[in-house]
C-alpha cells in the first residue's frame, strides 16, 4: 500500500512541472507555460525523477534505496512548497496559483508521506559495486563532474532569491540522498582509483563555465568563490590537518593583496617600485605572507586551544589597525591609511591583458572570464600542493599532532617546528590568493580584512567555510566557500543577520553532521563510531 502511495505521488510529481503554476510571468522563471518546465519547475522535475528512479530500481543504491528515496522526496517537497508559497506571497494570495501548482504541492506531499512510511532497508552490508573497465570509469567520472558543474552553474546563475531559495534545499537533500544510498562512497572509491582522470575531469568541467556565460555578472560571483575557496584551502592546512584554531587568517590574504598593490604600478602606491611582472608579484606576495606567518606563528604556536585562538584573533586585528594607520600622519606613509591603494592595474602576462576582451574558440571573454581562468590555475596549484603535502611525511606528522600532540611528540615529532611550517605554508597560499584579489578588485583597503563583517572575505567566513565544508579534505572547503558566498550574494536580508545565521548553521552542523558536508573518512568514523561498531 505504501509503495503504491509513493508511486502515485512520484507519477503526479513528474506530471506537475509540465503544467502552469501561475498565470502571470511576473514571478521569476516564467511558470505560465504548459508542456515546457521552467525556473523552479525544473528542480522539482529533477527531484521527482530521482525519487522515481530509486523507487523503480532500488538496486541503484548499494546501501539501500529507502533512505535515499526519503531524502529525494524531501528535496521535491521543499523545493515545490517554497516555490508555491513564494508565488502566493509575491503575487498577493493563493488565487495566483494555477492547477499545476496545486498538483505539485499535493503530489510531493504524497510522495514524502509514502516514502517515510516504507519499511527501512535491511541491506547489511551494502552491495558491492562492480568494477568497470578503465575507460568506463573515466567516462563516469567525467559525467559526474560535468553534472556537478551544471548544478553549481544553475545555483550561481539563478536570477532571483526565490529561485535560489527553491534550489538550495533541493541540492542539499539530493546530496543527502547520494550519501545514504552508498553511491557517494562508490564514487569516492572510483575517484581514488583514477586520481589523474579525476583531476583532469574536474578541471575540464570547471573550464566549461565561462563558455556558458554571455556577460560578466555571474562570472564575477564565480571569481570571488574561487578566491575564497583558495584561501579556505590554505586555512584548511592549519585548521583541518594540524588542528590549530586560527581566527586571524584573513590578515595573510591582506598581506598578499597589499604587497601586490604596492608593486603593481598603481598611481596610489607609495613605493617607487614596479610595475613588476605578475609572476614576480605573486612570488613576492607569497614570500611576504610566509614571513608574516613565521613572525606571527613563532611566538604564538607554543600556546594551545583557546589561548592560541585569542592571540591569532588579536594579530588579525593588529594587521587591520596597522595598515589603517600607515597613512603618513599617525605612522609611516605606506598604505594610505583608510583610503587604501586604489587603481591597481589589471594583470598582463606575456602580452595577455586580463582587463581586455579576448575571443577564445569563438567566445568573447571579458575581464571576469579572464580572471576566472587565472583563478582556476591558482586553485589547481593550491589543490596540488595541498594533496601532495597532505600525503607526505609532513602531512602525516600534522595529522598525528592534530590527533594527539603529546603522543606525537613522544614519537619524535617536533611539534613546534611542524606547526610553524603549517602556519607558514597556509599563510603563503593566502598571500597568493591575495595578489590576484588585489588586481581583480583593483584595490586593497583595510575594511576588507576584518574578523567579521557583513560581506566576505573575513576570518569568520573562512573558518565557517572550512568547518561546514569538511575539515581535512580538498573538496570540503571548496563546497563550503561556494555555499557561504552564494547565500549572502543571493539574499539581501542575509547580510543583516550573517553572523547569527552562520552561528546557527554551525550549531546545527555540530549536532547532525559534525564532520562537515564532505567529511574526511577518519573524522567521519570518529564522530560516528557507533555506526561502525553496530
Coordinates of C-alpha atoms in Angstrom, one line a residue:
X1 CA 0.0 0.0 0.0
X2 CA 2.7 2.5 1.0
X3 CA 4.7 1.6 -2.1
X4 CA 1.6 2.4 -4.3
X5 CA 1.1 5.6 -2.4
X6 CA 4.7 6.6 -3.1
X7 CA 4.5 5.6 -6.7
X8 CA 1.3 7.7 -7.2
X9 CA 3.0 10.7 -5.6
X10 CA 6.1 10.3 -7.8
X11 CA 4.0 9.9 -11.0
X12 CA 1.9 13.0 -10.3
X13 CA 5.0 15.0 -9.3
X14 CA 6.5 14.1 -12.7
X15 CA 3.4 15.5 -14.5
X16 CA 3.1 18.7 -12.4
X17 CA 6.1 20.6 -13.9
X18 CA 4.6 20.3 -17.4
X19 CA 1.5 22.3 -16.2
X20 CA 1.3 26.1 -15.5
X21 CA 1.9 27.0 -11.8
X22 CA 0.8 30.6 -12.1
X23 CA -1.0 32.8 -14.6
X24 CA 1.5 35.7 -14.8
X25 CA 5.1 35.9 -16.0
X26 CA 5.8 38.4 -13.2
X27 CA 7.0 35.5 -11.0
X28 CA 10.7 34.7 -11.8
X29 CA 11.2 31.7 -14.1
X30 CA 8.0 32.1 -16.2
X31 CA 6.0 29.3 -14.7
X32 CA 3.0 30.0 -17.0
X33 CA 3.7 27.6 -19.8
X34 CA 2.1 24.2 -20.5
X35 CA 4.3 21.3 -21.6
X36 CA 7.6 23.3 -21.0
X37 CA 9.0 23.3 -17.5
X38 CA 10.9 26.4 -16.5
X39 CA 12.6 28.0 -13.5
X40 CA 11.9 26.1 -10.2
X41 CA 9.8 23.6 -12.1
X42 CA 13.0 22.1 -13.4
X43 CA 14.3 21.5 -9.9
X44 CA 11.0 19.7 -8.9
X45 CA 11.2 17.6 -12.1
X46 CA 14.8 16.5 -11.3
X47 CA 13.9 15.6 -7.7
X48 CA 10.8 13.7 -8.9
X49 CA 12.9 11.8 -11.5
X50 CA 15.5 10.9 -8.8
X51 CA 12.7 9.6 -6.5
X52 CA 11.1 7.6 -9.3
X53 CA 14.5 6.0 -10.3
X54 CA 15.1 4.9 -6.7
X55 CA 11.6 3.6 -6.4
X56 CA 11.7 1.7 -9.7
X57 CA 15.2 0.4 -9.5
X58 CA 16.3 0.1 -5.8
X59 CA 19.4 -1.8 -6.8
X60 CA 20.8 1.6 -8.0
X61 CA 21.6 2.3 -4.3
X62 CA 24.3 0.0 -3.0
X63 CA 23.4 0.8 0.7
X64 CA 19.7 0.6 0.1
X65 CA 17.2 2.8 -1.6
X66 CA 14.6 3.7 1.1
X67 CA 16.7 6.3 3.0
X68 CA 17.8 7.8 -0.3
X69 CA 14.2 7.8 -1.5
X70 CA 13.1 9.7 1.6
X71 CA 15.8 12.3 1.1
X72 CA 14.8 12.7 -2.6
X73 CA 11.2 13.1 -1.6
X74 CA 12.1 15.8 0.9
X75 CA 14.1 17.5 -1.9
X76 CA 10.9 17.5 -4.1
X77 CA 8.7 18.6 -1.2
X78 CA 10.9 21.5 0.0
X79 CA 11.6 23.0 -3.5
X80 CA 8.0 22.7 -4.6
X81 CA 6.5 24.2 -1.4
X82 CA 9.0 27.0 -1.3
X83 CA 8.0 27.9 -4.8
X84 CA 4.3 27.6 -4.2
X85 CA 4.4 29.7 -1.1
X86 CA 6.6 32.3 -2.8
X87 CA 4.1 32.6 -5.6
X88 CA 1.3 33.2 -3.2
X89 CA 3.3 35.8 -1.1
X90 CA 4.9 37.7 -4.0
X91 CA 1.8 37.9 -6.2
X92 CA -0.7 38.5 -3.4
X93 CA -2.5 35.3 -2.5
X94 CA -3.3 31.7 -3.4
X95 CA -5.6 32.9 -6.1
X96 CA -2.5 33.3 -8.3
X97 CA -1.8 29.6 -8.2
X98 CA -2.8 27.6 -11.3
X99 CA -3.8 23.9 -11.1
X100 CA -0.3 22.8 -11.8
X101 CA 0.9 24.4 -8.6
X102 CA -1.8 22.6 -6.5
X103 CA -1.0 19.3 -8.2
X104 CA 2.8 19.8 -7.5
X105 CA 2.2 20.7 -3.8
X106 CA -0.2 17.7 -3.2
X107 CA 1.9 15.2 -5.2
X108 CA 5.2 16.0 -3.5
X109 CA 3.5 15.8 -0.1
X110 CA 2.0 12.4 -1.0
X111 CA 5.5 11.3 -2.2
X112 CA 7.1 12.3 1.0
X113 CA 4.5 10.7 3.2
X114 CA 4.6 7.5 1.2
X115 CA 8.4 7.3 1.2
X116 CA 8.6 7.8 5.0
X117 CA 6.1 5.1 5.6
X118 CA 8.1 2.5 3.7
X119 CA 9.9 -0.1 5.8
X120 CA 13.6 0.6 6.5
X121 CA 16.3 -1.0 4.4
X122 CA 17.6 -4.3 5.8
X123 CA 20.6 -4.5 3.5
X124 CA 23.7 -5.3 5.5
X125 CA 26.4 -5.0 4.4
X126 CA 26.0 -2.7 1.3
X127 CA 26.0 -4.4 -2.1
X128 CA 29.4 -4.5 -3.7
X129 CA 29.7 -2.1 -6.7
X130 CA 31.0 -4.0 -9.7
X131 CA 34.3 -2.8 -11.2
X132 CA 34.0 -1.2 -14.6
X133 CA 36.6 -1.1 -17.4
X134 CA 39.1 1.7 -17.1
X135 CA 37.6 3.7 -20.0
X136 CA 34.1 3.3 -18.5
X137 CA 35.2 4.6 -15.1
X138 CA 36.8 7.6 -16.7
X139 CA 33.5 8.3 -18.5
X140 CA 31.6 8.0 -15.3
X141 CA 33.9 10.4 -13.5
X142 CA 33.7 12.9 -16.4
X143 CA 29.9 12.7 -16.4
X144 CA 29.7 13.2 -12.6
X145 CA 31.9 16.4 -12.7
X146 CA 30.0 17.8 -15.7
X147 CA 26.8 17.2 -13.8
X148 CA 28.2 18.8 -10.6
X149 CA 29.4 21.9 -12.6
X150 CA 26.0 22.2 -14.1
X151 CA 24.3 22.1 -10.7
X152 CA 26.8 24.7 -9.4
X153 CA 26.2 26.8 -12.5
X154 CA 22.5 26.7 -12.0
X155 CA 22.9 27.9 -8.5
X156 CA 25.2 30.7 -9.4
X157 CA 23.0 31.9 -12.3
X158 CA 19.6 31.8 -10.6
X159 CA 18.2 35.3 -11.3
X160 CA 16.2 35.8 -8.2
X161 CA 16.2 35.0 -4.5
X162 CA 13.0 32.9 -4.9
X163 CA 14.7 30.6 -7.4
X164 CA 17.8 30.2 -5.3
X165 CA 15.7 29.5 -2.2
X166 CA 14.0 26.7 -4.0
X167 CA 17.2 25.3 -5.4
X168 CA 19.3 25.3 -2.2
X169 CA 17.3 22.7 -0.1
X170 CA 16.8 20.5 -3.1
X171 CA 20.5 20.4 -3.7
X172 CA 21.2 19.6 0.0
X173 CA 18.6 16.9 0.2
X174 CA 19.7 15.3 -3.1
X175 CA 23.3 15.4 -1.8
X176 CA 22.0 13.6 1.3
X177 CA 20.3 11.0 -1.0
X178 CA 23.6 10.4 -2.8
X179 CA 25.4 9.9 0.5
X180 CA 22.9 7.5 2.2
X181 CA 22.4 5.5 -1.0
X182 CA 26.0 4.4 -0.9
X183 CA 26.7 6.0 -4.3
X184 CA 28.8 8.7 -2.7
X185 CA 31.2 6.0 -1.2
X186 CA 31.2 4.2 -4.5
X187 CA 32.1 7.4 -6.3
X188 CA 34.8 8.1 -3.8
X189 CA 36.4 4.7 -4.4
X190 CA 36.1 5.3 -8.1
X191 CA 38.0 8.6 -8.0
X192 CA 40.6 7.2 -5.6
X193 CA 41.4 4.6 -8.3
X194 CA 41.6 7.2 -11.0
X195 CA 43.2 10.3 -9.4
X196 CA 44.7 11.7 -12.6
X197 CA 41.4 11.3 -14.5
X198 CA 39.5 12.9 -11.6
X199 CA 41.8 15.9 -11.7
X200 CA 41.5 16.3 -15.4
X201 CA 37.8 15.9 -15.4
X202 CA 37.3 18.4 -12.6
X203 CA 39.5 21.0 -14.4
X204 CA 37.7 20.3 -17.7
X205 CA 34.3 20.7 -16.1
X206 CA 35.3 24.0 -14.5
X207 CA 36.7 25.3 -17.8
X208 CA 33.2 24.9 -19.4
X209 CA 31.6 27.5 -17.1
X210 CA 32.8 30.8 -18.8
X211 CA 31.7 29.4 -22.2
X212 CA 28.2 29.3 -20.9
X213 CA 28.0 32.9 -19.8
X214 CA 27.1 35.8 -22.0
X215 CA 28.1 38.6 -19.6
X216 CA 30.3 39.0 -16.5
X217 CA 27.5 39.2 -13.9
X218 CA 27.7 35.6 -12.8
X219 CA 31.4 35.1 -13.7
X220 CA 32.2 37.8 -11.2
X221 CA 30.5 35.7 -8.5
X222 CA 32.4 32.6 -9.6
X223 CA 35.7 34.6 -9.4
X224 CA 35.0 35.6 -5.8
X225 CA 34.1 32.0 -4.9
X226 CA 37.4 30.8 -6.3
X227 CA 39.4 33.4 -4.4
X228 CA 37.7 32.4 -1.1
X229 CA 38.0 28.7 -1.9
X230 CA 41.7 29.1 -2.4
X231 CA 42.1 30.9 0.9
X232 CA 39.9 28.4 2.7
X233 CA 42.1 25.6 1.4
X234 CA 45.1 27.3 2.9
X235 CA 43.3 27.7 6.2
X236 CA 42.3 24.0 6.0
X237 CA 46.0 23.1 6.4
X238 CA 46.1 25.0 9.7
X239 CA 42.7 24.0 11.0
X240 CA 41.9 20.7 9.2
X241 CA 45.3 19.0 9.1
X242 CA 47.0 20.4 12.2
X243 CA 44.0 21.3 14.3
X244 CA 45.1 24.9 15.1
X245 CA 42.3 27.4 15.5
X246 CA 43.4 30.5 13.6
X247 CA 41.0 33.4 13.9
X248 CA 43.1 36.0 12.2
X249 CA 43.9 34.2 8.9
X250 CA 42.4 36.9 6.7
X251 CA 45.4 39.1 7.6
X252 CA 47.6 36.9 5.3
X253 CA 45.1 37.5 2.5
X254 CA 45.5 41.2 3.1
X255 CA 49.3 40.9 3.3
X256 CA 49.4 39.4 -0.2
X257 CA 46.9 42.0 -1.5
X258 CA 48.8 45.0 -0.2
X259 CA 52.1 43.6 -1.4
X260 CA 50.6 43.2 -4.9
X261 CA 49.0 46.7 -4.8
X262 CA 52.3 48.3 -3.8
X263 CA 54.5 46.8 -6.6
X264 CA 52.0 46.6 -9.5
X265 CA 52.3 50.1 -10.8
X266 CA 49.3 51.7 -9.1
X267 CA 49.3 55.5 -9.2
X268 CA 48.4 55.4 -5.5
X269 CA 51.3 53.2 -4.5
X270 CA 53.7 54.8 -2.0
X271 CA 56.7 52.8 -3.2
X272 CA 58.7 53.7 -6.3
X273 CA 58.7 50.1 -7.4
X274 CA 57.2 48.4 -10.4
X275 CA 55.2 47.6 -12.2
X276 CA 56.6 44.1 -11.6
X277 CA 55.5 41.2 -13.8
X278 CA 52.8 39.1 -12.3
X279 CA 54.9 36.1 -11.6
X280 CA 57.3 38.2 -9.5
X281 CA 54.3 39.9 -7.8
X282 CA 52.8 36.5 -6.9
X283 CA 56.1 35.2 -5.6
X284 CA 56.7 38.4 -3.6
X285 CA 53.2 38.3 -2.1
X286 CA 53.6 34.6 -1.1
X287 CA 57.1 35.4 0.4
X288 CA 55.9 38.4 2.4
X289 CA 52.9 36.4 3.7
X290 CA 55.1 33.5 4.5
X291 CA 57.4 35.8 6.6
X292 CA 54.3 37.3 8.3
X293 CA 53.1 33.7 9.1
X294 CA 56.5 32.9 10.7
X295 CA 56.6 36.2 12.6
X296 CA 53.1 35.7 14.0
X297 CA 53.5 31.9 14.5
X298 CA 56.9 31.8 16.2
X299 CA 55.7 33.5 19.4
X300 CA 52.2 32.1 19.4
X301 CA 52.3 28.5 18.4
X302 CA 53.6 27.5 21.9
X303 CA 50.1 28.3 23.1
X304 CA 47.2 25.8 22.8
X305 CA 43.5 25.8 22.4
X306 CA 41.6 28.9 23.3
X307 CA 44.7 30.9 24.1
X308 CA 46.1 30.3 20.6
X309 CA 42.7 31.3 19.1
X310 CA 42.6 34.6 21.1
X311 CA 46.1 35.5 20.1
X312 CA 45.6 34.9 16.4
X313 CA 42.4 36.9 16.6
X314 CA 44.5 39.7 18.1
X315 CA 47.1 39.6 15.4
X316 CA 44.4 39.7 12.7
X317 CA 43.0 42.9 14.2
X318 CA 46.6 44.3 14.7
X319 CA 47.1 43.9 10.9
X320 CA 44.0 45.8 10.0
X321 CA 44.7 48.6 12.5
X322 CA 48.3 48.8 11.4
X323 CA 47.5 49.2 7.7
X324 CA 44.8 51.7 8.7
X325 CA 47.4 53.9 10.4
X326 CA 50.2 53.8 7.9
X327 CA 49.0 57.0 6.2
X328 CA 51.9 59.3 6.9
X329 CA 50.2 61.1 9.9
X330 CA 49.9 58.5 12.6
X331 CA 52.6 56.3 11.1
X332 CA 54.9 56.0 8.1
X333 CA 53.3 56.6 4.7
X334 CA 52.9 53.2 3.2
X335 CA 49.3 52.1 2.8
X336 CA 47.4 55.4 2.5
X337 CA 45.5 54.5 5.7
X338 CA 41.7 54.1 5.4
X339 CA 41.8 55.2 1.7
X340 CA 43.9 52.2 0.8
X341 CA 45.7 51.6 -2.5
X342 CA 43.3 52.1 -5.5
X343 CA 43.6 51.8 -9.2
X344 CA 45.6 48.6 -9.1
X345 CA 46.1 47.8 -12.8
X346 CA 45.0 44.6 -14.5
X347 CA 47.4 41.7 -14.8
X348 CA 49.3 41.4 -18.0
X349 CA 51.1 38.0 -18.7
X350 CA 53.1 37.7 -21.9
X351 CA 51.0 40.4 -23.6
X352 CA 47.7 38.9 -22.5
X353 CA 45.8 41.7 -20.8
X354 CA 43.3 40.3 -18.3
X355 CA 41.4 43.5 -18.3
X356 CA 40.7 43.5 -22.1
X357 CA 38.2 41.4 -24.1
X358 CA 39.5 38.4 -25.9
X359 CA 38.0 35.8 -28.2
X360 CA 38.7 32.1 -27.3
X361 CA 37.2 29.4 -29.5
X362 CA 34.7 32.0 -30.9
X363 CA 33.5 33.0 -27.4
X364 CA 34.1 36.5 -26.1
X365 CA 35.9 36.5 -22.8
X366 CA 35.6 39.7 -20.7
X367 CA 37.6 40.8 -17.7
X368 CA 35.9 38.5 -15.2
X369 CA 36.1 35.5 -17.5
X370 CA 39.9 36.1 -18.0
X371 CA 40.4 36.2 -14.2
X372 CA 38.3 33.1 -13.8
X373 CA 40.8 31.2 -16.0
X374 CA 43.7 32.6 -13.9
X375 CA 42.0 31.7 -10.6
X376 CA 41.4 28.1 -11.9
X377 CA 45.1 27.8 -12.3
X378 CA 45.6 29.2 -8.8
X379 CA 43.1 26.7 -7.4
X380 CA 44.8 23.8 -9.3
X381 CA 48.1 24.8 -7.8
X382 CA 46.7 25.1 -4.3
X383 CA 44.9 21.7 -4.6
X384 CA 48.1 20.1 -6.0
X385 CA 50.2 21.4 -3.1
X386 CA 47.6 20.5 -0.5
X387 CA 47.2 17.0 -1.8
X388 CA 50.9 16.3 -2.2
X389 CA 51.8 17.7 1.2
X390 CA 48.8 16.0 2.9
X391 CA 50.0 12.6 1.7
X392 CA 53.7 13.2 2.6
X393 CA 55.6 12.6 5.8
X394 CA 54.9 16.2 6.8
X395 CA 51.2 15.7 6.3
X396 CA 51.2 12.6 8.4
X397 CA 53.1 14.4 11.1
X398 CA 50.5 17.2 11.0
X399 CA 47.7 14.7 11.4
X400 CA 49.5 13.0 14.3
X401 CA 49.8 16.3 16.0
X402 CA 46.1 17.0 15.5
X403 CA 45.1 13.7 16.9
X404 CA 47.3 13.6 20.0
X405 CA 50.1 16.1 20.3
X406 CA 51.7 14.5 23.3
X407 CA 51.8 11.1 21.7
X408 CA 53.2 12.6 18.5
X409 CA 55.9 14.4 20.5
X410 CA 56.8 11.2 22.3
X411 CA 57.3 9.5 19.0
X412 CA 59.9 12.1 17.9
X413 CA 57.8 14.7 16.0
X414 CA 58.9 18.2 16.8
X415 CA 55.5 19.8 17.3
X416 CA 56.6 23.4 17.2
X417 CA 58.6 23.1 14.0
X418 CA 55.8 21.2 12.1
X419 CA 53.1 23.6 13.3
X420 CA 55.2 26.6 12.3
X421 CA 55.7 25.0 8.9
X422 CA 51.9 24.6 8.5
X423 CA 51.3 28.2 9.6
X424 CA 53.8 29.5 7.1
X425 CA 52.5 27.3 4.2
X426 CA 48.9 28.3 4.9
X427 CA 49.9 32.0 5.0
X428 CA 51.8 31.8 1.7
X429 CA 48.8 30.2 -0.1
X430 CA 46.6 33.0 1.3
X431 CA 49.1 35.5 0.1
X432 CA 48.9 34.1 -3.4
X433 CA 45.2 34.4 -3.5
X434 CA 45.6 38.0 -2.1
X435 CA 47.8 39.0 -5.0
X436 CA 45.1 38.0 -7.5
X437 CA 42.3 39.6 -5.4
X438 CA 44.0 43.0 -5.4
X439 CA 44.1 43.0 -9.2
X440 CA 40.5 41.7 -9.5
X441 CA 39.1 44.2 -7.1
X442 CA 41.6 46.9 -8.2
X443 CA 42.2 48.0 -4.6
X444 CA 43.5 47.0 -1.2
X445 CA 41.7 48.7 1.7
X446 CA 41.7 47.9 5.5
X447 CA 38.0 47.3 5.8
X448 CA 38.3 44.2 3.5
X449 CA 40.2 42.3 6.2
X450 CA 38.1 42.2 9.4
X451 CA 37.5 39.3 11.6
X452 CA 33.7 39.5 10.9
X453 CA 31.8 41.7 8.5
X454 CA 28.6 41.8 6.6
X455 CA 30.3 40.6 3.5
X456 CA 33.3 38.2 2.9
X457 CA 36.2 38.0 3.0
X458 CA 36.6 37.8 6.7
X459 CA 38.2 35.3 9.1
X460 CA 34.8 34.1 10.4
X461 CA 33.6 33.4 6.9
X462 CA 36.8 31.4 6.0
X463 CA 36.6 29.4 9.2
X464 CA 32.9 28.6 8.7
X465 CA 33.7 27.5 5.1
X466 CA 36.3 25.0 6.4
X467 CA 34.1 23.7 9.2
X468 CA 30.9 23.4 7.2
X469 CA 32.5 22.0 4.1
X470 CA 34.6 19.4 5.9
X471 CA 38.0 19.9 7.7
X472 CA 40.9 18.0 6.3
X473 CA 39.5 17.5 2.8
X474 CA 40.1 19.1 -0.5
X475 CA 36.6 19.4 -1.8
X476 CA 35.0 20.4 1.6
X477 CA 36.4 24.0 1.7
X478 CA 35.5 24.4 -2.0
X479 CA 31.9 23.5 -1.3
X480 CA 31.8 25.5 1.9
X481 CA 33.2 28.6 0.3
X482 CA 30.7 28.3 -2.6
X483 CA 27.7 28.0 -0.3
X484 CA 28.7 30.7 2.1
X485 CA 29.4 33.2 -0.6
X486 CA 26.4 32.4 -2.7
X487 CA 23.8 32.6 0.1
X488 CA 24.6 36.2 1.1
X489 CA 25.0 37.1 -2.6
X490 CA 21.5 35.8 -3.4
X491 CA 19.7 37.1 -0.3
X492 CA 20.0 40.8 0.6
X493 CA 18.4 40.3 4.0
X494 CA 21.2 37.7 4.9
X495 CA 23.8 40.4 5.3
X496 CA 22.0 41.9 8.3
X497 CA 21.9 38.6 10.2
X498 CA 25.0 36.9 8.7
X499 CA 26.9 36.1 11.9
X500 CA 23.7 34.9 13.7
X501 CA 22.8 32.6 10.8
X502 CA 26.4 31.4 10.5
X503 CA 26.4 30.6 14.2
X504 CA 23.0 28.8 13.8
X505 CA 24.4 26.8 10.9
X506 CA 27.4 25.7 12.9
X507 CA 25.3 24.6 15.8
X508 CA 23.0 22.6 13.5
X509 CA 26.1 21.0 11.8
X510 CA 27.7 20.1 15.1
X511 CA 24.5 18.3 16.1
X512 CA 23.6 16.5 12.9
X513 CA 26.8 16.4 10.9
X514 CA 29.9 17.4 12.9
X515 CA 32.3 16.0 10.2
X516 CA 31.1 18.5 7.6
X517 CA 29.2 18.3 4.3
X518 CA 32.1 16.4 2.7
X519 CA 33.8 14.6 5.5
X520 CA 37.3 13.2 5.9
X521 CA 36.9 9.5 6.3
X522 CA 38.8 9.3 9.5
X523 CA 36.9 12.1 11.1
X524 CA 33.6 10.6 10.0
X525 CA 34.5 7.4 11.7
X526 CA 35.5 9.3 14.9
X527 CA 32.2 11.2 15.0
X528 CA 30.0 8.1 14.2
X529 CA 31.8 5.3 16.0
X530 CA 28.6 3.7 17.0
X531 CA 27.7 3.2 13.3
X532 CA 30.9 1.3 12.8
X533 CA 30.6 -1.0 15.8
X534 CA 26.9 -1.9 15.3

